[in-house]
Amino acid sequence: MVHMNQGQGETSYARNSRIQNAQQNRMKPLIEGSIFELCSNNTLFPGKILIADLGCSSGPNALALVSIAVEAIHSYCLQFEQTLPEVCVLLNDLPDNDFNTVVKSLVTLRQSKKPNVLTGVTPGSFYERLFTSGSMHLICSSNSLHWLSKAPEHLTRNQIPAYDMDEHARCESLPIVLEAYAQQFMEDFTLFLKLRAKELVPGGRMVVSLVGRHSDVTASKFSHLWETVAQILSVMASEGVIDKAKYDSFYVPMYGASSEELMEIIQEEGSFSITDMRVYDPATDMNNALFTSSWFINHLRAIFEPIIVEHFGDVMNEFVRTAEQRWTLEGSVQDERAKYPRAMQVVSLAKA
Ligand SMILES: C[S@@+](CC[C@H](N)C(=O)[O-])C[C@H]1O[C@@H](n2cnc3c(N)ncnc32)[C@H](O)[C@@H]1O
């Protein structure tokens, strides 16, 4: 079960997601554009509009996208002197998400916004149906769709390690591993589009961002973060801190797609047209001085700690020690970021 580090502690997602928040702000013009289109066509939602964020997690980011949408609706109605519609805001994540924190922040949203905002949570996987048919107007998702529904079965069934400790074996199996991950992403993202197409009204909109890779970077289709985690764990396995067999059976269900792959899947699936698509390096949103090793370790823990602890038990002290050593011995976090350029994909879609 995937979920981010819960609560408000030092290594929680709530306190280690500023970079993701900067990425959410990059989606603002696309969400505003979608709201403008929806509001201009007022046959779409006579009097009410339903919006959702899928993979909301917890902390300040959980409300960021829906808040942008609610503000945009209010601005539109003010500017064009239209009656405010009722707005229903629904937040989704997997059931192990910290929904206690989410629900408290939803109450704040209701109080701070105009009284016509109603709120709710929809726990469940976004690889399943979440909403009733033809009910949703705008669906958003940031930083979540690179999480797959499961590890690729071809690898788990044939016990092919995702990131072999032995470099030679890793290079040999890399094409098979990457193909299996790409195939799983294709199946998952296709299913996601089909499900959301059922749930959106005709003309409904979707704005999503996910961690991907630049088209010309063929070396690795894992996200850089997962690869860093795999390398830290591989050192721990070679030192006997974690069991080698356990290491070999650890698969993070995460894949970094290129914009070409995304476009191909969207066109092949056929329910949506692409209205805007952007790729950018998330590092440009952050002051370089903030990339200290302790910041980066907390960032990794906020995202990967639950999945690591579930598989290996509580090995987090050793994980932190090994990670600290890595950036003392092998150059700074900044050097590492420069070596592996990252790409955020942002796509705005309209249901055909
Ligand atoms: C990195 S967090 C992103 C949170 C927030 N949207 C942001 O941009 O900061 C990814 C979230 O996606 C959720 N997630 C992963 N797979 C999911 C699935 N199949 N269904 C729903 N949520 C999922 C995780 O639980 C996690 O909370």
PDB file of C-alpha atoms and ligand atoms in Angstrom, residues 2-4 13 17 20-21 24 53-58 61-62 65 92-94 97 124-127 141-144 146-149 303, ligand 1:
ATOM      1  CA  VAL A   2       1.459   3.340  -1.062  1.00  0.00           C
ATOM      2  CA  HIS A   3       1.155   6.346   1.179  1.00  0.00           C
ATOM      3  CA  MET A   4       3.354   9.270   2.136  1.00  0.00           C
ATOM      4  CA  TYR A  13       5.039  14.678   3.726  1.00  0.00           C
ATOM      5  CA  SER A  17       6.551  18.879   0.095  1.00  0.00           C
ATOM      6  CA  GLN A  20       5.860  19.630  -4.971  1.00  0.00           C
ATOM      7  CA  ASN A  21       3.891  22.757  -4.025  1.00  0.00           C
ATOM      8  CA  GLN A  24       1.421  22.581  -8.241  1.00  0.00           C
ATOM      9  CA  ASP A  53      -8.007  16.187  -6.710  1.00  0.00           C
ATOM     10  CA  LEU A  54      -6.732  12.627  -7.050  1.00  0.00           C
ATOM     11  CA  GLY A  55      -3.701  11.599  -4.972  1.00  0.00           C
ATOM     12  CA  CYS A  56      -4.104  14.611  -2.680  1.00  0.00           C
ATOM     13  CA  SER A  57      -1.883  13.252   0.143  1.00  0.00           C
ATOM     14  CA  SER A  58      -2.011  15.435   3.285  1.00  0.00           C
ATOM     15  CA  ASN A  61      -0.613  20.555  -0.844  1.00  0.00           C
ATOM     16  CA  ALA A  62      -3.825  18.554  -0.398  1.00  0.00           C
ATOM     17  CA  LEU A  65      -5.200  22.512  -6.643  1.00  0.00           C
ATOM     18  CA  ASN A  92      -9.017  11.330  -3.141  1.00  0.00           C
ATOM     19  CA  ASP A  93      -6.074   9.203  -2.081  1.00  0.00           C
ATOM     20  CA  LEU A  94      -5.453   5.597  -1.097  1.00  0.00           C
ATOM     21  CA  ASN A  97      -3.481   8.281   3.471  1.00  0.00           C
ATOM     22  CA  GLY A 124      -9.722   4.521  -3.061  1.00  0.00           C
ATOM     23  CA  SER A 125      -7.360   3.869  -5.923  1.00  0.00           C
ATOM     24  CA  PHE A 126      -7.556   6.148  -8.932  1.00  0.00           C
ATOM     25  CA  TYR A 127      -7.118   2.956 -10.938  1.00  0.00           C
ATOM     26  CA  SER A 141      -3.928  15.409  -9.957  1.00  0.00           C
ATOM     27  CA  SER A 142      -0.401  16.501  -9.123  1.00  0.00           C
ATOM     28  CA  ASN A 143       2.678  14.413  -8.612  1.00  0.00           C
ATOM     29  CA  SER A 144       0.817  11.108  -8.289  1.00  0.00           C
ATOM     30  CA  HIS A 146       3.856   8.158 -11.863  1.00  0.00           C
ATOM     31  CA  TRP A 147       2.816   5.714  -9.075  1.00  0.00           C
ATOM     32  CA  LEU A 148       1.732   2.499 -10.775  1.00  0.00           C
ATOM     33  CA  SER A 149      -1.087   0.223  -9.636  1.00  0.00           C
ATOM     34  CA  ILE A 303       7.845   9.757   0.112  1.00  0.00           C
TER      35      ILE A 303
HETATM   36  C1  LIG B   1       3.859  12.621  -3.930  1.00  0.00           C
HETATM   37  S1  LIG B   1       2.222  12.516  -3.335  1.00  0.00           S
HETATM   38  C2  LIG B   1       1.507  13.920  -4.133  1.00  0.00           C
HETATM   39  C3  LIG B   1       0.605  14.672  -3.224  1.00  0.00           C
HETATM   40  C4  LIG B   1       0.076  16.012  -3.730  1.00  0.00           C
HETATM   41  N1  LIG B   1      -0.851  15.806  -4.824  1.00  0.00           N
HETATM   42  C5  LIG B   1       1.205  16.917  -4.131  1.00  0.00           C
HETATM   43  O1  LIG B   1       1.300  17.278  -5.303  1.00  0.00           O
HETATM   44  O2  LIG B   1       1.992  17.297  -3.275  1.00  0.00           O
HETATM   45  C6  LIG B   1       1.536  11.173  -4.274  1.00  0.00           C
HETATM   46  C7  LIG B   1       0.207  10.712  -3.720  1.00  0.00           C
HETATM   47  O3  LIG B   1      -0.415   9.826  -4.633  1.00  0.00           O
HETATM   48  C8  LIG B   1      -1.084   8.844  -3.890  1.00  0.00           C
HETATM   49  N2  LIG B   1      -1.350   7.685  -4.727  1.00  0.00           N
HETATM   50  C9  LIG B   1      -0.468   6.817  -5.280  1.00  0.00           C
HETATM   51  N3  LIG B   1      -1.114   5.869  -5.954  1.00  0.00           N
HETATM   52  C10 LIG B   1      -2.439   6.141  -5.846  1.00  0.00           C
HETATM   53  C11 LIG B   1      -3.628   5.520  -6.330  1.00  0.00           C
HETATM   54  N4  LIG B   1      -3.571   4.402  -7.071  1.00  0.00           N
HETATM   55  N5  LIG B   1      -4.828   6.069  -6.030  1.00  0.00           N
HETATM   56  C12 LIG B   1      -4.904   7.194  -5.286  1.00  0.00           C
HETATM   57  N6  LIG B   1      -3.817   7.838  -4.786  1.00  0.00           N
HETATM   58  C13 LIG B   1      -2.598   7.312  -5.078  1.00  0.00           C
HETATM   59  C14 LIG B   1      -0.106   8.546  -2.754  1.00  0.00           C
HETATM   60  O4  LIG B   1      -0.739   7.892  -1.680  1.00  0.00           O
HETATM   61  C15 LIG B   1       0.368   9.953  -2.421  1.00  0.00           C
HETATM   62  O5  LIG B   1      -0.375  10.545  -1.406  1.00  0.00           O
END
